[in-house]
């Protein structure tokens, strides 16, 4: 406003919305450059780059050669690329895999898009600070960068492998090149309202070629719209894949959600036609079971849920609640079988992974527990019980830094009001008690550390 000589926000807003579209566009771009968060670095999240290198690229290259389409381009899009570190990390990975040598130049296309034009300009320059390259292995730093004063200049060969375009992914979620085989859209949607994220994810899904991969940041997940993707896991990293063949109508069913779950994050599979009276009936029956569960009347809850599941086997909340009932009663095999029934309907249901993780933890199957709990958090990182159990497992292994981190997540989510307890697996524990327990554990861990 100072630069434009304007005195009130209203004037500035009028300017942004004004008629002279060119000026407006320029001012809007200035504003976007000021308000967007461009924090990034090379090889941010090493485990996902490992997944990209060891799983995604070999699968895509093999698929091209199996179908005799070796010359058809593999397209990779860094959506919300900021100053280019992510897109260039992709190019460095491909170069280091020897793919540019092994395949014709045109086969590998990388495009980075962003709506911060300053960041894009920096990307095109390819000069980076020591902080930006802090995760680049020494060997790669020597091969692909030249030290120039305090900066690291990316070599021209890598720079030429990436094209940068201005673009708003919420409006035209697609670079000009067409369908993409891999989309990195990391740490962009965290700033969006949920309805914008939903629209974005639909756009990204449509932009992916069949069999294409979507990589999101740690704190992002597709809970709003899990249909149309499979979860892919490699070592400790995850991403999503669009199936080769699009499945039929998947997990719609919001009309079947109980009132207790209407605002929650459950993916609910649609019931099979004709298996029960109507959605309202299912919902009402579920609510009765939930009330019995809350009152500690396990027997009635179990009877009601078993009957409900037999008339509507695809009703996810009933399986989860029954899993909770079984867990309370230490009937672990049955609890796991409920979780597995859910995963057969939708393997992106975080609470089913949480249930498997909790049961495995109770049975001292630490590796299984860690894996399921991490999956749960990848899909929904507000699940307090998953952080809590992970914290306990890490603490018991003597990995105090990770344990602290998990407990801090519980306390932080509580304070930010982004905490979700997952009532059906919480036994009699309330949110307050869980947070208190985590605060206590943190104190004890600090005291242990202080005492050496
Ligand atoms: C925090 S950076 C993430 C950069 C990189 N993807 C990473 O994970 O390191 C977020 C970037 O998303 C961009 N961004 C935010 N909203 C966008 C939109 N609607 N369309 C395109 N880019 C957007 C910002 O300008 C910013 O550069």
Coordinates of C-alpha atoms and ligand atoms in Angstrom, one line a residue:
X1 CA 0.0 0.0 0.0
X2 CA 2.9 2.3 0.8
X3 CA 4.5 1.7 -2.6
X4 CA 1.2 2.4 -4.4
X5 CA 0.4 5.4 -2.3
X6 CA -2.8 3.9 -1.0
X7 CA -4.2 4.7 2.4
X8 CA -6.7 2.0 3.2
X9 CA -7.1 -1.7 2.8
X10 CA -10.4 -1.0 0.9
X11 CA -8.5 1.0 -1.6
X12 CA -6.0 -1.7 -2.1
X13 CA -8.7 -4.3 -2.4
X14 CA -10.5 -2.2 -5.0
X15 CA -7.2 -1.9 -6.9
X16 CA -6.8 -5.7 -6.9
X17 CA -10.3 -6.1 -8.2
X18 CA -10.2 -3.2 -10.5
X19 CA -11.0 -3.1 -14.2
X20 CA -7.6 -2.4 -15.7
X21 CA -6.8 -6.1 -15.9
X22 CA -3.1 -5.8 -16.7
X23 CA -2.4 -3.6 -13.7
X24 CA -4.5 -5.8 -11.6
X25 CA -2.7 -8.9 -12.8
X26 CA 0.7 -7.3 -12.0
X27 CA -0.5 -6.2 -8.5
X28 CA -1.9 -9.6 -7.8
X29 CA 1.4 -11.2 -8.7
X30 CA 3.2 -8.7 -6.4
X31 CA 0.9 -9.7 -3.6
X32 CA 1.3 -13.4 -4.3
X33 CA 5.0 -13.0 -4.1
X34 CA 4.7 -11.4 -0.7
X35 CA 2.2 -13.8 0.9
X36 CA 3.2 -17.2 -0.4
X37 CA 5.5 -19.4 1.8
X38 CA 8.3 -20.6 -0.3
X39 CA 10.4 -22.5 2.2
X40 CA 12.0 -25.5 0.4
X41 CA 15.4 -27.2 -0.1
X42 CA 17.0 -29.9 -2.3
X43 CA 16.0 -33.4 -1.5
X44 CA 13.5 -32.4 1.1
X45 CA 12.3 -35.7 2.6
X46 CA 15.0 -38.1 1.5
X47 CA 12.8 -41.2 2.0
X48 CA 10.4 -40.0 -0.7
X49 CA 13.3 -39.4 -3.2
X50 CA 14.4 -42.9 -2.4
X51 CA 10.9 -44.1 -3.2
X52 CA 11.0 -42.1 -6.4
X53 CA 14.4 -43.5 -7.4
X54 CA 14.0 -47.1 -6.4
X55 CA 10.4 -47.8 -7.0
X56 CA 8.6 -45.2 -9.2
X57 CA 11.1 -44.6 -12.0
X58 CA 12.1 -48.3 -12.5
X59 CA 8.3 -49.2 -12.7
X60 CA 7.6 -46.4 -15.2
X61 CA 10.7 -47.2 -17.4
X62 CA 9.8 -51.0 -17.3
X63 CA 6.2 -50.2 -18.2
X64 CA 7.3 -48.2 -21.2
X65 CA 9.6 -50.9 -22.5
X66 CA 7.0 -53.7 -21.9
X67 CA 4.5 -51.8 -24.0
X68 CA 7.1 -50.9 -26.7
X69 CA 6.7 -47.2 -26.0
X70 CA 10.3 -46.5 -25.0
X71 CA 10.2 -43.1 -26.8
X72 CA 7.0 -41.9 -25.2
X73 CA 7.9 -39.2 -22.7
X74 CA 7.8 -39.9 -18.9
X75 CA 6.4 -36.6 -17.6
X76 CA 7.1 -35.4 -14.1
X77 CA 5.5 -32.3 -12.6
X78 CA 6.7 -30.4 -9.5
X79 CA 3.5 -28.5 -8.6
X80 CA 4.2 -25.6 -6.3
X81 CA 7.9 -25.9 -7.1
X82 CA 8.9 -22.6 -5.3
X83 CA 12.5 -21.8 -6.3
X84 CA 13.1 -25.0 -8.1
X85 CA 14.9 -27.2 -5.6
X86 CA 12.4 -30.0 -5.8
X87 CA 12.3 -30.1 -9.6
X88 CA 16.1 -30.0 -9.8
X89 CA 16.4 -32.7 -7.2
X90 CA 14.3 -34.8 -9.5
X91 CA 16.6 -34.0 -12.5
X92 CA 19.7 -34.8 -10.4
X93 CA 18.1 -38.1 -9.4
X94 CA 17.4 -39.1 -13.0
X95 CA 20.9 -38.0 -14.1
X96 CA 22.5 -40.0 -11.2
X97 CA 20.4 -43.0 -12.2
X98 CA 22.0 -42.8 -15.6
X99 CA 18.6 -42.4 -17.3
X100 CA 19.5 -39.4 -19.4
X101 CA 22.4 -41.4 -20.9
X102 CA 20.3 -44.5 -21.4
X103 CA 17.3 -42.8 -23.0
X104 CA 16.7 -40.2 -25.6
X105 CA 16.6 -36.7 -24.3
X106 CA 12.9 -36.2 -25.1
X107 CA 11.9 -39.2 -22.9
X108 CA 12.2 -37.5 -19.6
X109 CA 10.3 -34.2 -19.1
X110 CA 10.3 -32.2 -15.9
X111 CA 8.2 -29.2 -15.4
X112 CA 7.9 -27.0 -12.3
X113 CA 5.0 -24.6 -11.8
X114 CA 4.3 -22.0 -9.1
X115 CA 2.5 -18.7 -8.8
X116 CA 5.3 -16.9 -7.1
X117 CA 7.1 -15.3 -10.0
X118 CA 10.1 -14.2 -7.8
X119 CA 10.6 -17.9 -6.8
X120 CA 10.4 -18.9 -10.5
X121 CA 13.0 -16.4 -11.5
X122 CA 15.3 -17.7 -8.8
X123 CA 14.6 -21.2 -10.0
X124 CA 15.7 -20.3 -13.5
X125 CA 18.9 -18.8 -12.2
X126 CA 19.8 -22.0 -10.5
X127 CA 22.1 -20.4 -7.8
X128 CA 21.5 -21.6 -4.3
X129 CA 22.7 -21.0 -0.7
X130 CA 24.5 -23.5 1.4
X131 CA 21.3 -23.9 3.4
X132 CA 19.3 -24.9 0.3
X133 CA 21.8 -27.6 -0.6
X134 CA 22.3 -28.9 3.0
X135 CA 20.7 -32.3 2.2
X136 CA 22.6 -32.9 -1.1
X137 CA 25.1 -35.7 -0.7
X138 CA 28.7 -34.6 -1.1
X139 CA 29.2 -36.7 -4.2
X140 CA 26.2 -35.1 -5.9
X141 CA 27.2 -31.7 -4.8
X142 CA 30.7 -32.1 -6.4
X143 CA 29.2 -33.5 -9.7
X144 CA 26.3 -31.2 -10.2
X145 CA 27.2 -27.9 -8.6
X146 CA 30.0 -25.4 -8.8
X147 CA 30.9 -23.3 -5.8
X148 CA 30.7 -19.6 -6.7
X149 CA 31.5 -17.4 -3.7
X150 CA 29.0 -18.3 -1.1
X151 CA 26.6 -19.8 -3.6
X152 CA 26.3 -23.2 -5.3
X153 CA 25.6 -22.9 -9.0
X154 CA 23.7 -25.8 -10.5
X155 CA 25.3 -27.0 -13.7
X156 CA 23.7 -26.1 -17.0
X157 CA 23.0 -29.6 -18.0
X158 CA 20.7 -30.2 -15.1
X159 CA 19.2 -26.7 -15.4
X160 CA 18.3 -27.5 -19.0
X161 CA 16.4 -30.6 -18.0
X162 CA 13.7 -28.6 -16.2
X163 CA 11.2 -26.1 -17.6
X164 CA 9.5 -23.6 -15.3
X165 CA 6.0 -22.2 -15.8
X166 CA 3.8 -19.7 -14.0
X167 CA 0.5 -21.4 -12.9
X168 CA -2.1 -21.5 -10.1
X169 CA -2.8 -25.2 -9.4
X170 CA -6.2 -24.4 -7.9
X171 CA -7.4 -22.9 -11.2
X172 CA -5.7 -24.8 -14.0
X173 CA -4.2 -27.8 -12.3
X174 CA -2.2 -28.9 -15.2
X175 CA 1.1 -27.9 -16.9
X176 CA 0.9 -27.3 -20.6
X177 CA 2.5 -30.6 -21.4
X178 CA -0.5 -32.9 -20.9
X179 CA -1.0 -36.0 -18.7
X180 CA 1.7 -36.5 -16.1
X181 CA 3.3 -39.8 -14.9
X182 CA 4.5 -38.4 -11.6
X183 CA 3.3 -35.4 -9.6
X184 CA 5.1 -34.0 -6.7
X185 CA 2.7 -31.6 -4.9
X186 CA 4.4 -31.3 -1.5
X187 CA 3.8 -28.7 1.1
X188 CA 1.4 -26.7 -1.1
X189 CA -2.0 -27.8 -0.1
X190 CA -1.3 -27.4 3.7
X191 CA -2.2 -23.8 3.2
X192 CA -5.6 -24.4 1.5
X193 CA -9.1 -24.6 2.9
X194 CA -10.4 -28.2 2.8
X195 CA -12.8 -27.5 -0.1
X196 CA -9.9 -26.1 -2.2
X197 CA -7.8 -29.2 -1.3
X198 CA -10.6 -31.4 -2.5
X199 CA -10.9 -29.7 -5.8
X200 CA -7.1 -29.7 -6.2
X201 CA -6.9 -33.5 -5.5
X202 CA -9.6 -34.1 -8.1
X203 CA -7.7 -32.0 -10.6
X204 CA -4.4 -33.8 -9.8
X205 CA -6.1 -37.1 -10.2
X206 CA -7.4 -36.1 -13.6
X207 CA -4.0 -34.8 -14.6
X208 CA -2.3 -38.1 -13.8
X209 CA -1.9 -40.7 -16.5
X210 CA -3.3 -44.1 -15.5
X211 CA -0.6 -45.8 -13.4
X212 CA 0.8 -42.4 -12.5
X213 CA 2.1 -41.5 -9.0
X214 CA 1.2 -38.6 -6.7
X215 CA 3.7 -37.6 -3.9
X216 CA 2.4 -35.4 -1.1
X217 CA 4.2 -33.8 1.9
X218 CA 4.2 -35.5 5.3
X219 CA 1.4 -33.4 6.7
X220 CA -0.9 -33.8 3.8
X221 CA -3.2 -36.6 3.0
X222 CA -6.1 -37.4 0.8
X223 CA -8.6 -38.0 3.5
X224 CA -11.0 -35.7 1.8
X225 CA -11.2 -37.8 -1.3
X226 CA -9.5 -41.1 -1.1
X227 CA -11.3 -42.8 -4.0
X228 CA -9.4 -43.3 -7.2
X229 CA -6.0 -43.8 -5.6
X230 CA -4.0 -46.8 -4.3
X231 CA -1.5 -46.4 -1.5
X232 CA 2.1 -47.3 -2.4
X233 CA 4.7 -47.9 0.3
X234 CA 8.5 -48.2 0.0
X235 CA 10.7 -48.6 3.0
X236 CA 9.4 -45.8 5.2
X237 CA 7.9 -43.6 2.5
X238 CA 4.4 -43.4 1.0
X239 CA 2.8 -42.1 -2.1
X240 CA -0.4 -42.7 -4.1
X241 CA -0.9 -44.3 -7.5
X242 CA -3.8 -43.9 -9.9
X243 CA -4.8 -47.4 -10.9
X244 CA -4.2 -48.4 -14.5
X245 CA -7.9 -49.0 -14.9
X246 CA -10.4 -46.7 -13.2
X247 CA -12.6 -48.5 -10.8
X248 CA -16.3 -48.1 -10.6
X249 CA -18.0 -45.7 -8.2
X250 CA -16.0 -46.2 -5.0
X251 CA -16.3 -44.7 -1.6
X252 CA -19.0 -42.1 -1.8
X253 CA -21.6 -42.9 0.8
X254 CA -21.6 -39.7 2.9
X255 CA -25.3 -40.4 3.3
X256 CA -24.5 -43.5 5.2
X257 CA -22.4 -41.9 7.8
X258 CA -23.8 -41.8 11.3
X259 CA -24.4 -38.5 12.9
X260 CA -21.5 -39.2 15.2
X261 CA -19.2 -39.4 12.2
X262 CA -20.8 -36.9 9.8
X263 CA -18.1 -34.3 10.4
X264 CA -15.3 -36.7 10.9
X265 CA -12.8 -38.1 8.4
X266 CA -14.2 -41.5 7.7
X267 CA -14.1 -42.9 4.2
X268 CA -17.3 -44.9 4.1
X269 CA -17.9 -47.5 1.4
X270 CA -21.2 -47.4 -0.3
X271 CA -23.5 -50.2 0.9
X272 CA -24.6 -52.8 -1.5
X273 CA -28.1 -52.1 -2.9
X274 CA -30.9 -53.9 -1.2
X275 CA -29.0 -55.1 1.8
X276 CA -30.8 -52.9 4.3
X277 CA -33.7 -50.6 4.5
X278 CA -32.1 -47.2 4.1
X279 CA -29.2 -45.0 5.1
X280 CA -31.1 -43.4 7.9
X281 CA -31.8 -46.8 9.4
X282 CA -28.1 -47.7 9.3
X283 CA -27.2 -44.5 10.9
X284 CA -29.8 -44.8 13.7
X285 CA -28.7 -48.4 14.4
X286 CA -25.1 -47.3 14.5
X287 CA -25.9 -44.5 16.9
X288 CA -27.5 -47.0 19.3
X289 CA -24.4 -49.2 19.2
X290 CA -22.2 -46.1 19.9
X291 CA -24.4 -45.2 22.8
X292 CA -24.0 -48.7 24.2
X293 CA -20.3 -48.5 23.7
X294 CA -20.0 -45.2 25.5
X295 CA -22.0 -46.6 28.4
X296 CA -19.5 -49.5 28.6
X297 CA -22.2 -52.0 27.6
X298 CA -19.9 -54.0 25.4
X299 CA -22.2 -57.0 24.9
X300 CA -25.1 -54.9 23.4
X301 CA -22.6 -52.9 21.3
X302 CA -21.1 -56.1 20.0
X303 CA -24.5 -57.7 19.2
X304 CA -25.8 -54.6 17.5
X305 CA -22.7 -54.0 15.5
X306 CA -22.4 -57.6 14.3
X307 CA -26.0 -57.5 13.1
X308 CA -25.4 -54.1 11.4
X309 CA -22.4 -55.4 9.6
X310 CA -24.2 -58.5 8.4
X311 CA -26.8 -56.3 6.8
X312 CA -24.4 -53.7 5.6
X313 CA -20.9 -55.3 5.3
X314 CA -19.4 -52.2 3.7
X315 CA -20.3 -49.8 6.5
X316 CA -16.8 -48.8 7.7
X317 CA -17.7 -47.1 11.0
X318 CA -19.4 -50.3 12.3
X319 CA -16.3 -52.4 11.6
X320 CA -14.1 -49.8 13.3
X321 CA -16.3 -49.6 16.4
X322 CA -16.5 -53.3 16.6
X323 CA -12.7 -53.5 16.3
X324 CA -12.6 -51.1 19.3
X325 CA -15.0 -53.3 21.3
X326 CA -12.8 -56.4 20.6
X327 CA -9.7 -54.5 21.5
X328 CA -11.2 -53.5 24.9
X329 CA -11.9 -57.1 25.6
X330 CA -8.5 -58.2 24.5
X331 CA -10.0 -60.2 21.6
X332 CA -7.1 -59.2 19.3
X333 CA -7.6 -61.6 16.4
X334 CA -11.1 -60.4 16.0
X335 CA -10.1 -56.8 16.2
X336 CA -7.5 -57.3 13.5
X337 CA -10.0 -59.0 11.3
X338 CA -12.3 -56.0 11.5
X339 CA -9.4 -53.7 10.6
X340 CA -8.6 -55.9 7.7
X341 CA -12.2 -55.9 6.5
X342 CA -12.0 -52.1 6.4
X343 CA -8.7 -52.2 4.5
X344 CA -10.2 -54.4 1.9
X345 CA -12.9 -51.8 1.3
X346 CA -10.4 -48.9 1.4
X347 CA -6.8 -49.2 2.2
X348 CA -6.6 -45.4 2.8
X349 CA -8.6 -45.5 6.0
X350 CA -6.2 -44.2 8.7
X351 CA -8.2 -45.6 11.6
X352 CA -7.9 -49.2 10.3
X353 CA -4.1 -48.8 10.2
X354 CA -4.3 -47.3 13.7
X355 CA -6.3 -50.2 15.0
X356 CA -3.8 -52.7 13.5
X357 CA -0.9 -50.7 15.1
X358 CA -2.5 -50.6 18.5
X359 CA -3.2 -54.3 18.5
X360 CA 0.3 -55.1 17.3
X361 CA 1.8 -52.9 20.0
X362 CA -0.3 -54.6 22.7
X363 CA 1.0 -57.9 21.4
X364 CA 4.6 -56.7 21.5
X365 CA 5.0 -56.9 17.7
X366 CA 7.0 -53.8 17.6
X367 CA 8.0 -53.7 13.9
X368 CA 4.4 -54.3 12.7
X369 CA 3.1 -51.8 15.2
X370 CA 5.6 -49.1 14.0
X371 CA 4.7 -49.7 10.4
X372 CA 0.9 -49.5 10.9
X373 CA 1.1 -46.5 13.1
X374 CA 3.3 -44.6 10.7
X375 CA 0.8 -45.5 7.9
X376 CA -2.0 -44.2 10.0
X377 CA -0.2 -40.9 10.6
X378 CA 0.7 -40.5 7.0
X379 CA -3.0 -40.6 6.2
X380 CA -4.1 -38.5 9.1
X381 CA -1.4 -36.9 11.2
X382 CA -3.9 -35.6 13.8
X383 CA -4.6 -39.1 15.2
X384 CA -3.5 -38.6 18.8
X385 CA -3.5 -42.3 19.7
X386 CA -1.1 -43.1 16.9
X387 CA 1.3 -40.4 18.1
X388 CA 0.9 -41.7 21.6
X389 CA 1.5 -45.3 20.8
X390 CA 4.5 -44.5 18.6
X391 CA 5.9 -42.3 21.4
X392 CA 5.6 -45.3 23.8
X393 CA 7.2 -47.7 21.3
X394 CA 10.1 -45.3 20.6
X395 CA 10.6 -44.6 24.4
X396 CA 10.7 -48.4 25.1
X397 CA 13.4 -48.8 22.4
X398 CA 15.5 -46.0 23.9
X399 CA 14.9 -43.7 20.9
X400 CA 14.1 -40.7 23.1
X401 CA 14.3 -38.0 20.4
X402 CA 11.6 -39.7 18.4
X403 CA 9.5 -40.4 21.4
X404 CA 9.7 -36.8 22.5
X405 CA 8.6 -35.7 19.0
X406 CA 5.5 -37.9 19.1
X407 CA 4.5 -36.8 22.6
X408 CA 5.0 -33.2 21.5
X409 CA 2.7 -33.8 18.5
X410 CA -0.1 -34.8 20.9
X411 CA 0.4 -31.8 23.1
X412 CA 0.8 -29.5 20.1
X413 CA -2.4 -30.8 18.4
X414 CA -4.3 -30.4 21.7
X415 CA -3.1 -26.8 22.0
X416 CA -3.9 -26.0 18.4
X417 CA -7.2 -27.8 18.7
X418 CA -6.4 -30.1 15.8
X419 CA -6.4 -33.1 18.1
X420 CA -8.5 -36.1 17.3
X421 CA -8.9 -38.8 19.8
X422 CA -10.5 -41.7 17.9
X423 CA -13.0 -42.4 20.7
X424 CA -13.7 -46.0 19.6
X425 CA -10.1 -47.1 20.4
X426 CA -9.4 -44.9 23.4
X427 CA -10.7 -47.3 26.1
X428 CA -11.8 -45.1 29.0
X429 CA -9.1 -42.5 28.3
X430 CA -10.3 -39.0 27.7
X431 CA -8.4 -36.5 25.6
X432 CA -7.3 -34.5 28.7
X433 CA -5.9 -37.7 30.3
X434 CA -4.0 -38.6 27.1
X435 CA -2.5 -35.2 26.9
X436 CA -1.6 -35.2 30.6
X437 CA 0.1 -38.5 30.1
X438 CA 2.2 -37.2 27.2
X439 CA 3.1 -34.1 29.1
X440 CA 4.3 -36.3 32.0
X441 CA 6.3 -38.5 29.7
X442 CA 7.9 -35.4 28.2
X443 CA 8.9 -34.3 31.7
X444 CA 10.4 -37.7 32.5
X445 CA 12.3 -37.8 29.2
X446 CA 13.7 -34.3 29.9
X447 CA 14.7 -35.3 33.4
X448 CA 16.4 -38.5 32.1
X449 CA 18.3 -36.5 29.6
X450 CA 19.3 -33.9 32.2
X451 CA 20.6 -36.8 34.4
X452 CA 22.7 -38.0 31.6
Ligands
LIG1 C1 6.3 -24.4 1.0 S1 6.6 -24.3 -0.7 C2 6.9 -25.9 -1.1 C3 7.9 -26.1 -2.2 C4 8.2 -27.6 -2.6 N1 7.1 -28.2 -3.2 C5 8.7 -28.3 -1.3 O1 7.9 -29.2 -0.8 O2 9.8 -28.1 -0.9 C6 5.0 -23.9 -1.3 C7 5.0 -23.4 -2.7 O3 3.6 -23.5 -3.2 C8 3.3 -22.4 -4.0 N2 1.9 -22.2 -4.1 C9 1.0 -21.9 -3.1 N3 -0.2 -21.9 -3.6 C10 -0.1 -22.2 -5.0 C11 -1.0 -22.3 -6.0 N4 -2.3 -22.1 -5.8 N5 -0.6 -22.6 -7.2 C12 0.7 -22.8 -7.5 N6 1.7 -22.7 -6.5 C13 1.2 -22.4 -5.2 C14 4.0 -21.2 -3.2 O4 4.2 -20.1 -4.0 C15 5.3 -21.9 -2.7 O5 6.3 -21.6 -3.6

